[in-house]
Coordinates of C-alpha atoms and ligand atoms in Angstrom, one line a residue:
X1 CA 11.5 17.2 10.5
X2 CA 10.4 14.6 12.7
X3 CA 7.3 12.6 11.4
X4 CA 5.2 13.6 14.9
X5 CA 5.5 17.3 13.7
X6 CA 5.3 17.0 10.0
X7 CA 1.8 17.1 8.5
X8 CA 0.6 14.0 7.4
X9 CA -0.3 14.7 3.3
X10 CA -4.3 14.6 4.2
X11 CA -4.0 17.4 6.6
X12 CA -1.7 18.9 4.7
X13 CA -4.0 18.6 1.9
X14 CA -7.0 20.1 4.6
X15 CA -4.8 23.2 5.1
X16 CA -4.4 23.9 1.3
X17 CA -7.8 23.3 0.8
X18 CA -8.9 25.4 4.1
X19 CA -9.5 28.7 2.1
X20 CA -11.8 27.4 -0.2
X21 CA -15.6 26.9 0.0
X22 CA -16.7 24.4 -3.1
X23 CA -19.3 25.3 -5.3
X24 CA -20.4 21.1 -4.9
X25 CA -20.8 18.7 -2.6
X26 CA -17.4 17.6 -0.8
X27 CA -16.2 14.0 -3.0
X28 CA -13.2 12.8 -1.1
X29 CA -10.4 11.6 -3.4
X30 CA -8.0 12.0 -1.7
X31 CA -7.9 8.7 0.3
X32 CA -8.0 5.0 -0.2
X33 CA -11.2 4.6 1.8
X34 CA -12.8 1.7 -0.9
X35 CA -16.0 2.7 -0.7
X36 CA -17.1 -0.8 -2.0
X37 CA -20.7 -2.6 -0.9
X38 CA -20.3 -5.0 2.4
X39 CA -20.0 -8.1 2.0
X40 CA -22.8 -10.0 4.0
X41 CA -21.1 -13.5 4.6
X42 CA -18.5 -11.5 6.4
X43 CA -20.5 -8.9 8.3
X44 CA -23.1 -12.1 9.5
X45 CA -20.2 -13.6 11.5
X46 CA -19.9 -10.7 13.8
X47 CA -22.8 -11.1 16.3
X48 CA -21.7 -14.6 16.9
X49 CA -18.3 -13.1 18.4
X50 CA -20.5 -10.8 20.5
X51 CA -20.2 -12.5 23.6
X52 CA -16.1 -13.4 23.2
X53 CA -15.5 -10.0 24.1
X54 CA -16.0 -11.0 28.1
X55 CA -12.5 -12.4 27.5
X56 CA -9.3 -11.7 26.1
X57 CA -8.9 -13.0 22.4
X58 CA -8.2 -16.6 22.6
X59 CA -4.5 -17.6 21.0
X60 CA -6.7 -20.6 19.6
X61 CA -8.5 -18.0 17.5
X62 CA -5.6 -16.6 16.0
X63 CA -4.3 -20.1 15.2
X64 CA -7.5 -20.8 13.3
X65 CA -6.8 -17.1 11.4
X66 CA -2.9 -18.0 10.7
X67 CA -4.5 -21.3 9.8
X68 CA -7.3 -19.6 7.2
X69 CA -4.8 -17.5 5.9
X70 CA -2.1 -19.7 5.2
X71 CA -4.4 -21.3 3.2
X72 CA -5.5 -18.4 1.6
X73 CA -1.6 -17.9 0.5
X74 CA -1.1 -21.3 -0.8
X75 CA -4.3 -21.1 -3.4
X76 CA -3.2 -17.4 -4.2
X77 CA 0.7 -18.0 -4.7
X78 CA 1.1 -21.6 -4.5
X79 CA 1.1 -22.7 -7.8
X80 CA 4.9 -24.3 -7.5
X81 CA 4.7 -27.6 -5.9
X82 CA 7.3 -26.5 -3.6
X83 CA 5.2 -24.0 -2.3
X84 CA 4.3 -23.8 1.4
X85 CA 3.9 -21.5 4.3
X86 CA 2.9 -22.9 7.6
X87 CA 0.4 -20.4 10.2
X88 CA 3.8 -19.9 12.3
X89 CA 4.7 -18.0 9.0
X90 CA 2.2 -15.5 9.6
X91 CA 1.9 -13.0 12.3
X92 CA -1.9 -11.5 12.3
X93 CA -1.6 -7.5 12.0
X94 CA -4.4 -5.0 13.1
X95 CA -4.4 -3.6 9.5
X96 CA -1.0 -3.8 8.0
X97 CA -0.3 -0.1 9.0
X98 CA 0.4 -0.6 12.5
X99 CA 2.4 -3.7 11.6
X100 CA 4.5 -1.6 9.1
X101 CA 5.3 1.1 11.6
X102 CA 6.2 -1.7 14.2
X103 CA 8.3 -4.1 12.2
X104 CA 11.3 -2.2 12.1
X105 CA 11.5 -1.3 16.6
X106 CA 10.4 -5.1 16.5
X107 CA 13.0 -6.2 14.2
X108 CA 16.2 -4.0 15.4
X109 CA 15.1 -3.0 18.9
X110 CA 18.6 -4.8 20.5
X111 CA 20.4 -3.1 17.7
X112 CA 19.3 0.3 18.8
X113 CA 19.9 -0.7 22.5
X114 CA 23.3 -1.5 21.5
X115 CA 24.0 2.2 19.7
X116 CA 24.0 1.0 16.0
X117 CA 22.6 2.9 13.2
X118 CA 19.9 1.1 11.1
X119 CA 19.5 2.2 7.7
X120 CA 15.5 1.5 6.0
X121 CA 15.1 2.1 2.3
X122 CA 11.8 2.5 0.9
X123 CA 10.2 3.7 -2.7
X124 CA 10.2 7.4 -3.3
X125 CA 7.2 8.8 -3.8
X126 CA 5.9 6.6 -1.6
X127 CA 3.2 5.1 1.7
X128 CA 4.3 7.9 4.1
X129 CA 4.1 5.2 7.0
X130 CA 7.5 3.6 5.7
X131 CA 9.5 6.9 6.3
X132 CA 7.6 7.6 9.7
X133 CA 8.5 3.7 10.9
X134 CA 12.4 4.7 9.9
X135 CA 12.6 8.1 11.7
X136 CA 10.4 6.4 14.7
X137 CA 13.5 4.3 15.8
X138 CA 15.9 6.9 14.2
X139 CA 17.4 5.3 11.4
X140 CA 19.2 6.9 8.4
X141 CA 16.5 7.1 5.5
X142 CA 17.6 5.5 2.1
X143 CA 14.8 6.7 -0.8
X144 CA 14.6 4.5 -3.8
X145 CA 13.1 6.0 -7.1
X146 CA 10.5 3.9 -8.9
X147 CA 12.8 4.2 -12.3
X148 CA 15.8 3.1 -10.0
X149 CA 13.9 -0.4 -8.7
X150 CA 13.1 -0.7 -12.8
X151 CA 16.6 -0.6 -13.8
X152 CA 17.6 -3.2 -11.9
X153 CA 16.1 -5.8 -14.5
X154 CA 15.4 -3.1 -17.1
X155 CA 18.7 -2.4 -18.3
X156 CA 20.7 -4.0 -15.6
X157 CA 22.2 -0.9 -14.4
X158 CA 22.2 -0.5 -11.1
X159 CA 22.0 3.4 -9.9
X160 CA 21.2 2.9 -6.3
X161 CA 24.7 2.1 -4.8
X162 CA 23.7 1.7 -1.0
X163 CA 22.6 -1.7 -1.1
X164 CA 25.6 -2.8 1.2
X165 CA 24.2 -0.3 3.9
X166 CA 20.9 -1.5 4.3
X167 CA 19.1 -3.4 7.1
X168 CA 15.6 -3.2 6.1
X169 CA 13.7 -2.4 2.5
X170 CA 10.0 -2.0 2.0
X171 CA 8.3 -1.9 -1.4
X172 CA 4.9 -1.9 -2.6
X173 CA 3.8 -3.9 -5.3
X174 CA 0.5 -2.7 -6.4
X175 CA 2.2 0.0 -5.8
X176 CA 0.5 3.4 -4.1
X177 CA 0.9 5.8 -5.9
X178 CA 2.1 4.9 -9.3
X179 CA -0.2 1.5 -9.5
X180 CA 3.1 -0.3 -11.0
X181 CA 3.2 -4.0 -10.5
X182 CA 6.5 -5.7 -9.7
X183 CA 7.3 -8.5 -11.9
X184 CA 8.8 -11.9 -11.3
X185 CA 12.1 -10.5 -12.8
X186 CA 12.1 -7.9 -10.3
X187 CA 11.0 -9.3 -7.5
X188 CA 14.0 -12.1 -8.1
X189 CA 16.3 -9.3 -8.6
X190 CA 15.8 -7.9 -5.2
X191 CA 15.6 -11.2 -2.9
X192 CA 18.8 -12.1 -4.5
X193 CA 20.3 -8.4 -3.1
X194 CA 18.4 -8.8 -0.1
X195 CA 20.6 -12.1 0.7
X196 CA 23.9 -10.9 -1.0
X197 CA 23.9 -8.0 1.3
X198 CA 22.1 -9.1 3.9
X199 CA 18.7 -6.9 4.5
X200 CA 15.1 -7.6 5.1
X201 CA 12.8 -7.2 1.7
X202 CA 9.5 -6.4 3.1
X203 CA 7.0 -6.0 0.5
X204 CA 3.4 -4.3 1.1
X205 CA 1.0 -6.4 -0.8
X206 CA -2.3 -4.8 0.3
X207 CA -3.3 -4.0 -2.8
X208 CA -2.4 -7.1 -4.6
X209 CA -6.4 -8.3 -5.1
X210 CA -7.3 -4.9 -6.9
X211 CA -6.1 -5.5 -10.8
X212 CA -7.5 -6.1 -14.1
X213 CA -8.3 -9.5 -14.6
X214 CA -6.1 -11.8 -14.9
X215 CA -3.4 -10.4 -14.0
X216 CA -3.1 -11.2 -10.9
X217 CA 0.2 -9.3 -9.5
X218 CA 2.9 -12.0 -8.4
X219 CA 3.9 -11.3 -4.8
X220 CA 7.2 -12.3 -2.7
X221 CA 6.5 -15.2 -1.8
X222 CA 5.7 -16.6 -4.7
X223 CA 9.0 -15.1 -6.6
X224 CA 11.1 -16.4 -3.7
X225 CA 9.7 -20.6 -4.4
X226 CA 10.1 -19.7 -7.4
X227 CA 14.2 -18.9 -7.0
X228 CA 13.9 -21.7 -4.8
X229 CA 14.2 -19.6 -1.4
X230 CA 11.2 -22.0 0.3
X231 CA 11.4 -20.6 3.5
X232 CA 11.5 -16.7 2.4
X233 CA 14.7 -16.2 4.2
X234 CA 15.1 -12.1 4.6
X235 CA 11.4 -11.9 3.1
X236 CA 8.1 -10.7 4.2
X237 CA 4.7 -10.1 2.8
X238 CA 2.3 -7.9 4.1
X239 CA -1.5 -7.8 3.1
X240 CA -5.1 -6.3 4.6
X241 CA -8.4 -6.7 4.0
X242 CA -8.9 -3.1 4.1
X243 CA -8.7 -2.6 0.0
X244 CA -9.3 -6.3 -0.5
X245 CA -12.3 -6.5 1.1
X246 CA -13.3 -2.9 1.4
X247 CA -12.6 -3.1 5.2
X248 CA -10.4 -0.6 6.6
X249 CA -12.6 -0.2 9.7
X250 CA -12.1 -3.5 10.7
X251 CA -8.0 -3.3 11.4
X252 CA -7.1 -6.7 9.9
X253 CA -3.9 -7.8 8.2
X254 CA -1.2 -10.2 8.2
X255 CA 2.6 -10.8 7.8
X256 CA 3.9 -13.4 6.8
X257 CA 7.1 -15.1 5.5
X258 CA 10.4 -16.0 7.0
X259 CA 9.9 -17.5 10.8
X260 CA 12.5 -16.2 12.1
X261 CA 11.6 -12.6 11.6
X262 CA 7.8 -13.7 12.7
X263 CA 8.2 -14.8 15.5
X264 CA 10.6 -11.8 16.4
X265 CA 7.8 -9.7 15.0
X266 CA 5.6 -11.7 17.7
X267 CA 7.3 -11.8 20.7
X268 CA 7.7 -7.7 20.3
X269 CA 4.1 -7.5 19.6
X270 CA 2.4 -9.6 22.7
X271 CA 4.5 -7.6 24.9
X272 CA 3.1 -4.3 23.0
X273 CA -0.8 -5.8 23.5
X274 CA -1.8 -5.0 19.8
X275 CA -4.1 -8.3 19.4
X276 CA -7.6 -8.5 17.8
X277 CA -10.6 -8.4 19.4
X278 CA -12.5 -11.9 18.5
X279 CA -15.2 -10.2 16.7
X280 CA -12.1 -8.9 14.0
X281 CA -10.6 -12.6 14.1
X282 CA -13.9 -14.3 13.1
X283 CA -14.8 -11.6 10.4
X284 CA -11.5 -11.5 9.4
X285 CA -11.6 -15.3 9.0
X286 CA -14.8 -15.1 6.9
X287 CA -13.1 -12.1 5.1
X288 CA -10.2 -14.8 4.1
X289 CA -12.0 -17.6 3.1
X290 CA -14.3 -16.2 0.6
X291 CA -12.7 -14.8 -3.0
X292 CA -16.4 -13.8 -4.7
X293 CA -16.8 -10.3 -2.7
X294 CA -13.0 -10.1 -3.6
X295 CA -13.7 -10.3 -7.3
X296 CA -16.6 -7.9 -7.1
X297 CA -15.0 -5.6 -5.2
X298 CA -11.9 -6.0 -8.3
X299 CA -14.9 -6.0 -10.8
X300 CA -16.2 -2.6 -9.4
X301 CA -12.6 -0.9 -9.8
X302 CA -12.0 -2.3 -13.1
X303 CA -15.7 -0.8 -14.2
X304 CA -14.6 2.6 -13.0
X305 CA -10.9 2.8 -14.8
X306 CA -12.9 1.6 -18.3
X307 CA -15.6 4.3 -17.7
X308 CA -12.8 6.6 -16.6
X309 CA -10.8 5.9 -19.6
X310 CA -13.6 7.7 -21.8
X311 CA -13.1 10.9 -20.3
X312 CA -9.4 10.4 -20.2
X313 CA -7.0 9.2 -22.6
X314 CA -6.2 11.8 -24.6
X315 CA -4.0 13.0 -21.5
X316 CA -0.7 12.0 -22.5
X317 CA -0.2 10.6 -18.7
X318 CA -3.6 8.8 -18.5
X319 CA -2.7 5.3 -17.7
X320 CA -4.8 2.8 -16.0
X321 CA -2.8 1.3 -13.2
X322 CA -1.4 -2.5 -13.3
X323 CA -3.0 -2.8 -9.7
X324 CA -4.6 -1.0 -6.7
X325 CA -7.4 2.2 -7.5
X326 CA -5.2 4.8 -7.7
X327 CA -4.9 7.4 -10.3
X328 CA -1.3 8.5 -10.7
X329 CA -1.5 11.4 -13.3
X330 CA 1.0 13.9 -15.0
X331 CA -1.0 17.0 -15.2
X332 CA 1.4 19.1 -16.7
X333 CA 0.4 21.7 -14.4
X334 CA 1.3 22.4 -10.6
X335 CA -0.2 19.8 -8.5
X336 CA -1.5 22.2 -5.5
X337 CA -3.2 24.7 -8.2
X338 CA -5.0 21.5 -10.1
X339 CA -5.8 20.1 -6.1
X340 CA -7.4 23.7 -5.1
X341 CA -9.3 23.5 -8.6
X342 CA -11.0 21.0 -8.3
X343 CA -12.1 21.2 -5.2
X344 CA -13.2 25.0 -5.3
X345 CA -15.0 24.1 -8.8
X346 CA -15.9 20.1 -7.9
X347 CA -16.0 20.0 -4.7
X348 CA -13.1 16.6 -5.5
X349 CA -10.3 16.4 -3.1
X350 CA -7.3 14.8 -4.8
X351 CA -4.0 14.7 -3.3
X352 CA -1.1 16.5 -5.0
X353 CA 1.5 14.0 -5.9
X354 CA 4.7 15.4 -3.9
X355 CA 3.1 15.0 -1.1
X356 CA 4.1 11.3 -1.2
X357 CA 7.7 11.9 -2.1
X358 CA 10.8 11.7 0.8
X359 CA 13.4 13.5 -1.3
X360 CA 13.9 16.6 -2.3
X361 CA 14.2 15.4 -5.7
X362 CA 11.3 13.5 -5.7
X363 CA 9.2 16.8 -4.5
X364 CA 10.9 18.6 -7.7
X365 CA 10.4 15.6 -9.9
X366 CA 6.2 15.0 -9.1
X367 CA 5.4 19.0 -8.5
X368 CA 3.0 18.0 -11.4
X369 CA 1.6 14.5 -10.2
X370 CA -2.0 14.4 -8.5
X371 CA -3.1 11.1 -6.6
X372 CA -7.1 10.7 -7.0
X373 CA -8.1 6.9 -5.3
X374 CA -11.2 5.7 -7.9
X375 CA -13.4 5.4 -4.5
X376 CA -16.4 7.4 -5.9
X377 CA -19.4 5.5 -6.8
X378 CA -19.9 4.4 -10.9
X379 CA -22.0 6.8 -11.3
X380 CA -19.6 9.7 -10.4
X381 CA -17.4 8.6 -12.9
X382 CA -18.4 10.8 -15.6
X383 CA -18.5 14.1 -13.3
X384 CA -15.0 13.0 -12.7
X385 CA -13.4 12.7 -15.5
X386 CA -14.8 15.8 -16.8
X387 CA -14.2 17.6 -14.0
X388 CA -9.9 16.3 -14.1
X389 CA -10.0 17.6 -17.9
X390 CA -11.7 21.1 -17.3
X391 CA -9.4 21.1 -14.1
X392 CA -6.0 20.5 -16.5
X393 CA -7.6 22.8 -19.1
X394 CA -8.1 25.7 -16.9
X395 CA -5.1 25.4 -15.1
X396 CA -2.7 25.4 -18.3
X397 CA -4.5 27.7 -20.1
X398 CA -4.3 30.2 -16.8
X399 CA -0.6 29.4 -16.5
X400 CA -0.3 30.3 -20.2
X401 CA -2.5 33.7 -20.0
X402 CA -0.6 34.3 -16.4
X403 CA -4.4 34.7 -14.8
X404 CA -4.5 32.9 -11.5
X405 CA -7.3 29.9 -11.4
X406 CA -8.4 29.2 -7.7
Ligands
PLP501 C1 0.6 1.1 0.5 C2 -0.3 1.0 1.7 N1 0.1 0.1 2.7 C3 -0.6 0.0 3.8 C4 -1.8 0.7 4.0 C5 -2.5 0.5 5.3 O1 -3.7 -0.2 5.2 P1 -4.4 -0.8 6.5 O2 -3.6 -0.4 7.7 O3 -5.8 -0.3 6.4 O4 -4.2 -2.3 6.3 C6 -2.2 1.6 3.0 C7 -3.4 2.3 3.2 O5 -3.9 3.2 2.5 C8 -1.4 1.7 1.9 O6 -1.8 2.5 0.9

């Protein structure tokens, strides 16, 4: 089914949930809307862009954002010598999901002209925006399991055999769902296929400033210095401030990595007019420069999974994640039935786990998985937790009994 027809998983989530009437107040889960305190520094550089808006964003304001931002990237990554990434590295975003479903008609659009097939791999369960991006210029879908991109440097083994077919790979490291963190090994691993057979290694980064102190997640760039790939041939990063600094509203990302693919990625995008507005480039530059609401905003998080943690561990699945605020969890019982639990009984919407995955295997494999994004307040923590046990209780003792459970 075409992605423009097929439900996206919150409003696929809506319709499961359409029947019910909670006995709470609605707590959305189910999305990874950070819910974290504003950050005043940022938010007081928005009147000043006030009057910019008479005009069309100046390119000499973006400079000064590629400019913050490659900064930004040198004290996060740069801890090799030999690291360094100029602001023509970096193509400015408006939030890294537009950029995401864009790279690939940016990246292949003469191809396609031209009647060649693209092929896009991406992780499986997975960010549904990948798949949408593929089937949005028609290419052939490659899914990659999680325990696939582990065996790679786990064992060695090597179960995914289409690496010769592919143009273009995205993976997510935090990772959304499963909160798994690609290591150096791994990352390594894959930038060396990516240039053996010749594809583009995209990596979505926006969760890489949510973890548990200090381990800070090693991103692409850094892995490719460190294999001595300085420029990031066939390599891209992509970050937000949306879960970094708890500002989804404002639109505001970046990529960045091999030029040659940014400025490809540019010259499709000023012909497609998706440039921010000054007041986003100046908050967004504020949003860049300062790392203190950043570690709050990773304090809050790590607060929540240690509170959560109480309520939780005895679950054989319970695992705080590596990175990002997502709870990936095994219930044992079928997703939908835990989903329409606890919201009929909590009033929590929490999205059942298959609705992230591409293949059909992947549907059978997380039938059992929910996906509940830590965005409540500290305080909701306990409610929570209580309510994901009495929601796993009641559900396997009903499937045991044979009673249905709402
Ligand atoms: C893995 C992943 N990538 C990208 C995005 C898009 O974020 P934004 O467009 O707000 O930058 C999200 C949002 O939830 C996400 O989970």
């Amino acid at each position: 089914m075409h992605f423009a027809e097929r439900l996206y998983p919150q409003s696929r989530l809506s319709a499961l949930l359409s029947g019910s009437s909670p006995n709470k107040p609605e707590l959305d889960l189910s999305i990874g809307e950070p819910n974290v305190a504003l950050d005043k520094k940022v938010l007081s550089t928005i009147p000043a862009g006030y009057s910019d808006l008479a005009l069309y964003p100046r390119a000499s304001l973006q400079y000064e954002l590629q400019t913050t931002i490659s900064r930004w990237l040198q004290s996060r990554y740069g801890s090799s010598r030999d690291f360094s990434i100029s602001p023509e590295q970096i193509a400015i975003l408006a939030g890294s999901r537009e950029g995401i479903f864009m790279l690939p008609i940016a990246l292949f659009n003469r191809q396609l002209q031209q009647g060649e097939q693209v092929t896009i791999a991406m992780p499986d369960p997975g960010y549904p925006i990948y798949l949408a991006s593929a089937e949005n210029i028609g290419a052939r879908v490659k899914s990659i399991t999680h325990k696939q991109l582990h065996q790679l440097t786990a064992d060695a083994s090597d179960t995914f055999t289409d690496w010769s077919q592919i143009d273009l790979m995205f993976v997510c490291s935090p990772n959304n769902p499963t909160g798994e963190v690609l290591p150096l090994k791994q990352w390594i691993r894959l930038i060396e296929l990516a240039k053996e057979h010749q594809f583009i290694l995209v990596a979505d980064e926006c969760y890489s400033e949510i973890y548990i102190e200090p381990y800070a997640p090693t991103g692409i760039l850094e892995a490719c210095v460190a294999m001595g790939n300085i420029h990031f041939d066939n390599c891209l990063a992509v970050h937000s401030l949306s879960k970094r600094s708890g500002l989804p509203g404002l639109r505001s990302g970046f990529m960045a990595g091999d030029q040659t693919l940014i400025k490809k990625l540019q010259a499709y995008r000023n012909y497609h007019g998706v440039s921010l507005s000054s007041i986003q480039l100046s908050a967004s530059q504020a949003a860049w420069s300062d790392e203190e609401h950043v570690c709050k905003n990773r304090q809050t998080y790590s607060k929540k999974f240690t509170a959560l943690t109480q309520y939780l561990e005895a679950l054989p699945s319970y695992q705080v994640p590596q990175g990002g605020f997502y709870l990936w969890l095994d219930t044992g019982c079928p997703s939908e039935q835990i989903c329409g639990h606890l919201y009929q009984h909590f009033g929590i919407k929490a999205l059942p786990g298959h609705y992230l995955a591409i293949s059909a295997d992947a549907v059978n494999d997380y039938q059992n998985y929910i996906r509940i994004a830590l965005v409540c307040s500290q305080e909701d923590i306990e409610f929570v937790g209580n309510a994901i046990k009495e929601s796993i209780l009641s559900c396997s003792r009903s499937n045991a009994t044979g009673d249905h459970v709402a």
